[in-house]
């Protein structure tokens, strides 16, 4: 079957006009707002004299805090619309920490850590939802995470000293 040049030109023009219509149909509506479940509450349970309880808490919270800080710094350089999944991941890390039983000597650190995590999440959430023009306040919160690392280090030293005493007497 032979197609004339005129028909080919008409088919080409129709294809181009349909493609142009598709380009104009790009969705320009804003993305849905980022909403999160309320944060859990801190579980205060355990005694730091029981070295294993302190160690379990430190293993989870130190790792979560390190991952949270890295994800915060990574998300802070992204475009507003590219942080959605990062904020969800930050909220998940916060919830892991909140659900970790906290022994008595870690309760103040836990409160500082989870409060800081919540502040960071709220900053990103407001930024994503166009309720904030920028990430003001984020740098201060990252500095607080650095302070938490120092407190964790002190508690790790306490735990190691307890294990050393236990090994010497056992």
mmCIF file of C-alpha atoms in Angstrom:
data_model
loop_
_atom_site.group_PDB
_atom_site.id
_atom_site.type_symbol
_atom_site.label_atom_id
_atom_site.label_comp_id
_atom_site.label_asym_id
_atom_site.label_seq_id
_atom_site.Cartn_x
_atom_site.Cartn_y
_atom_site.Cartn_z
ATOM 1 C CA UNK A 1 0.000 0.000 0.000
ATOM 2 C CA UNK A 2 1.396 3.347 -0.987
ATOM 3 C CA UNK A 3 0.821 6.465 1.145
ATOM 4 C CA UNK A 4 0.907 9.821 -0.590
ATOM 5 C CA UNK A 5 3.193 12.609 0.537
ATOM 6 C CA UNK A 6 0.163 14.698 1.457
ATOM 7 C CA UNK A 7 -1.210 12.045 3.782
ATOM 8 C CA UNK A 8 2.193 11.582 5.395
ATOM 9 C CA UNK A 9 2.395 15.321 6.018
ATOM 10 C CA UNK A 10 -1.103 15.364 7.553
ATOM 11 C CA UNK A 11 -0.314 12.403 9.804
ATOM 12 C CA UNK A 12 2.929 14.105 10.877
ATOM 13 C CA UNK A 13 1.115 17.355 11.674
ATOM 14 C CA UNK A 14 -1.531 15.534 13.704
ATOM 15 C CA UNK A 15 1.170 13.702 15.665
ATOM 16 C CA UNK A 16 2.998 16.956 16.397
ATOM 17 C CA UNK A 17 -0.169 18.727 17.513
ATOM 18 C CA UNK A 18 -1.076 15.831 19.847
ATOM 19 C CA UNK A 19 2.422 15.899 21.302
ATOM 20 C CA UNK A 20 2.156 19.652 21.826
ATOM 21 C CA UNK A 21 -1.147 19.174 23.643
ATOM 22 C CA UNK A 22 0.435 16.577 25.890
ATOM 23 C CA UNK A 23 3.245 18.970 26.807
ATOM 24 C CA UNK A 24 0.689 21.610 27.775
ATOM 25 C CA UNK A 25 -1.167 19.100 29.964
ATOM 26 C CA UNK A 26 1.703 18.866 32.479
ATOM 27 C CA UNK A 27 0.285 18.777 35.993
ATOM 28 C CA UNK A 28 1.137 22.092 37.627
ATOM 29 C CA UNK A 29 -0.887 21.551 40.791
ATOM 30 C CA UNK A 30 1.158 21.449 43.969
ATOM 31 C CA UNK A 31 1.990 18.045 45.464
ATOM 32 C CA UNK A 32 -0.144 16.834 48.346
ATOM 33 C CA UNK A 33 0.994 18.060 51.758
ATOM 34 C CA UNK A 34 3.453 15.995 53.739
ATOM 35 C CA UNK A 35 1.658 14.725 56.822
ATOM 36 C CA UNK A 36 3.107 12.476 59.508
ATOM 37 C CA UNK A 37 1.717 10.390 62.315
ATOM 38 C CA UNK A 38 2.226 11.890 65.779
ATOM 39 C CA UNK A 39 5.456 10.851 67.451
ATOM 40 C CA UNK A 40 5.368 8.045 69.975
ATOM 41 C CA UNK A 41 6.274 8.719 73.587
ATOM 42 C CA UNK A 42 9.602 7.908 75.200
ATOM 43 C CA UNK A 43 9.760 4.556 76.967
ATOM 44 C CA UNK A 44 11.642 5.041 80.226
ATOM 45 C CA UNK A 45 12.606 1.584 81.390
ATOM 46 C CA UNK A 46 15.726 0.061 82.801
ATOM 47 C CA UNK A 47 18.628 0.794 85.041
ATOM 48 C CA UNK A 48 22.077 1.807 83.872
ATOM 49 C CA UNK A 49 23.650 -0.328 86.604
ATOM 50 C CA UNK A 50 22.537 -3.249 84.433
ATOM 51 C CA UNK A 51 25.220 -2.822 81.797
ATOM 52 C CA UNK A 52 23.385 -4.857 79.159
ATOM 53 C CA UNK A 53 20.377 -2.513 79.288
ATOM 54 C CA UNK A 54 22.613 0.510 78.823
ATOM 55 C CA UNK A 55 24.454 -1.201 75.982
ATOM 56 C CA UNK A 56 21.241 -2.156 74.119
ATOM 57 C CA UNK A 57 19.949 1.402 74.367
ATOM 58 C CA UNK A 58 23.268 2.882 73.217
ATOM 59 C CA UNK A 59 23.596 0.491 70.268
ATOM 60 C CA UNK A 60 20.236 1.536 68.885
ATOM 61 C CA UNK A 61 20.235 5.243 69.696
ATOM 62 C CA UNK A 62 23.823 5.973 68.659
ATOM 63 C CA UNK A 63 23.323 4.312 65.284
ATOM 64 C CA UNK A 64 19.929 5.988 64.740
ATOM 65 C CA UNK A 65 21.338 9.385 65.728
ATOM 66 C CA UNK A 66 24.259 8.968 63.316
ATOM 67 C CA UNK A 67 21.931 7.966 60.465
ATOM 68 C CA UNK A 68 19.523 10.770 61.325
ATOM 69 C CA UNK A 69 22.262 13.393 61.228
ATOM 70 C CA UNK A 70 23.604 12.096 57.902
ATOM 71 C CA UNK A 71 20.100 12.050 56.362
ATOM 72 C CA UNK A 72 19.447 15.569 57.707
ATOM 73 C CA UNK A 73 22.607 16.906 56.108
ATOM 74 C CA UNK A 74 21.816 15.100 52.848
ATOM 75 C CA UNK A 75 18.256 16.431 52.708
ATOM 76 C CA UNK A 76 19.332 19.971 53.593
ATOM 77 C CA UNK A 77 20.978 20.445 50.195
ATOM 78 C CA UNK A 78 18.081 19.064 48.151
ATOM 79 C CA UNK A 79 15.308 20.968 46.440
ATOM 80 C CA UNK A 80 12.089 21.441 48.367
ATOM 81 C CA UNK A 81 10.147 18.850 46.346
ATOM 82 C CA UNK A 82 12.922 16.244 46.592
ATOM 83 C CA UNK A 83 12.866 15.774 50.380
ATOM 84 C CA UNK A 84 9.567 13.927 50.795
ATOM 85 C CA UNK A 85 11.086 10.452 51.264
ATOM 86 C CA UNK A 86 13.918 11.871 53.371
ATOM 87 C CA UNK A 87 11.430 13.335 55.841
ATOM 88 C CA UNK A 88 9.624 9.998 56.061
ATOM 89 C CA UNK A 89 12.933 8.275 56.767
ATOM 90 C CA UNK A 90 13.805 10.852 59.435
ATOM 91 C CA UNK A 91 10.437 10.256 61.104
ATOM 92 C CA UNK A 92 11.059 6.512 61.033
ATOM 93 C CA UNK A 93 14.464 6.935 62.714
ATOM 94 C CA UNK A 94 12.883 9.168 65.365
ATOM 95 C CA UNK A 95 10.263 6.502 66.049
ATOM 96 C CA UNK A 96 12.922 3.798 66.373
ATOM 97 C CA UNK A 97 14.621 5.874 69.061
ATOM 98 C CA UNK A 98 11.345 6.650 70.825
ATOM 99 C CA UNK A 99 10.402 2.959 70.951
ATOM 100 C CA UNK A 100 13.757 1.957 72.439
ATOM 101 C CA UNK A 101 13.526 1.432 76.222
ATOM 102 C CA UNK A 102 15.677 4.100 77.857
ATOM 103 C CA UNK A 103 17.549 3.310 81.080
ATOM 104 C CA UNK A 104 17.591 5.891 83.855
ATOM 105 C CA UNK A 105 20.978 7.466 83.060
ATOM 106 C CA UNK A 106 19.973 8.014 79.423
ATOM 107 C CA UNK A 107 16.625 9.697 79.934
ATOM 108 C CA UNK A 108 17.847 13.287 79.639
ATOM 109 C CA UNK A 109 19.902 12.438 76.550
ATOM 110 C CA UNK A 110 16.929 10.582 75.062
ATOM 111 C CA UNK A 111 14.655 13.581 75.643
ATOM 112 C CA UNK A 112 17.205 15.934 74.057
ATOM 113 C CA UNK A 113 17.766 13.608 71.096
ATOM 114 C CA UNK A 114 14.118 12.947 70.324
ATOM 115 C CA UNK A 115 13.151 16.585 70.866
ATOM 116 C CA UNK A 116 15.854 17.652 68.427
ATOM 117 C CA UNK A 117 14.787 15.011 65.935
ATOM 118 C CA UNK A 118 11.221 16.280 66.159
ATOM 119 C CA UNK A 119 12.325 19.890 65.603
ATOM 120 C CA UNK A 120 14.302 18.896 62.504
ATOM 121 C CA UNK A 121 11.386 16.920 61.098
ATOM 122 C CA UNK A 122 9.056 19.872 61.680
ATOM 123 C CA UNK A 123 11.474 22.232 59.901
ATOM 124 C CA UNK A 124 11.642 19.957 56.849
ATOM 125 C CA UNK A 125 7.904 19.299 56.892
ATOM 126 C CA UNK A 126 7.055 23.005 56.999
ATOM 127 C CA UNK A 127 9.589 23.692 54.246
ATOM 128 C CA UNK A 128 8.161 20.949 52.011
ATOM 129 C CA UNK A 129 4.599 22.139 52.639
ATOM 130 C CA UNK A 130 5.525 25.738 51.691
ATOM 131 C CA UNK A 131 4.922 26.930 55.248
ATOM 132 C CA UNK A 132 8.566 28.025 55.530
ATOM 133 C CA UNK A 133 10.577 29.816 52.879
ATOM 134 C CA UNK A 134 13.841 28.158 53.931
ATOM 135 C CA UNK A 135 15.429 25.802 56.450
ATOM 136 C CA UNK A 136 16.130 28.431 59.116
ATOM 137 C CA UNK A 137 16.965 26.858 62.450
ATOM 138 C CA UNK A 138 18.322 23.636 60.983
ATOM 139 C CA UNK A 139 21.962 24.490 61.716
ATOM 140 C CA UNK A 140 21.211 25.003 65.397
ATOM 141 C CA UNK A 141 19.448 21.656 65.576
ATOM 142 C CA UNK A 142 22.405 19.909 63.929
ATOM 143 C CA UNK A 143 24.643 21.447 66.601
ATOM 144 C CA UNK A 144 22.363 19.927 69.236
ATOM 145 C CA UNK A 145 22.773 16.536 67.551
ATOM 146 C CA UNK A 146 26.526 17.036 67.908
ATOM 147 C CA UNK A 147 26.035 17.651 71.641
ATOM 148 C CA UNK A 148 24.028 14.429 71.875
ATOM 149 C CA UNK A 149 27.028 12.603 70.361
ATOM 150 C CA UNK A 150 29.196 13.898 73.206
ATOM 151 C CA UNK A 151 26.654 12.709 75.784
ATOM 152 C CA UNK A 152 26.502 9.313 74.063
ATOM 153 C CA UNK A 153 30.306 9.104 74.190
ATOM 154 C CA UNK A 154 30.255 9.766 77.925
ATOM 155 C CA UNK A 155 27.686 7.029 78.452
ATOM 156 C CA UNK A 156 29.722 4.639 76.298
ATOM 157 C CA UNK A 157 32.711 5.346 78.551
ATOM 158 C CA UNK A 158 30.526 4.583 81.591
ATOM 159 C CA UNK A 159 29.395 1.317 80.014
ATOM 160 C CA UNK A 160 32.963 0.286 79.152
ATOM 161 C CA UNK A 161 34.086 1.035 82.711
ATOM 162 C CA UNK A 162 31.250 -1.115 84.049
ATOM 163 C CA UNK A 163 32.262 -3.998 81.785
ATOM 164 C CA UNK A 164 35.892 -3.622 82.864
ATOM 165 C CA UNK A 165 34.889 -3.818 86.550
ATOM 166 C CA UNK A 166 32.707 -6.848 85.829
ATOM 167 C CA UNK A 167 35.569 -8.593 83.986
ATOM 168 C CA UNK A 168 38.022 -7.914 86.819
ATOM 169 C CA UNK A 169 35.686 -9.203 89.504
ATOM 170 C CA UNK A 170 34.337 -12.138 87.494
#
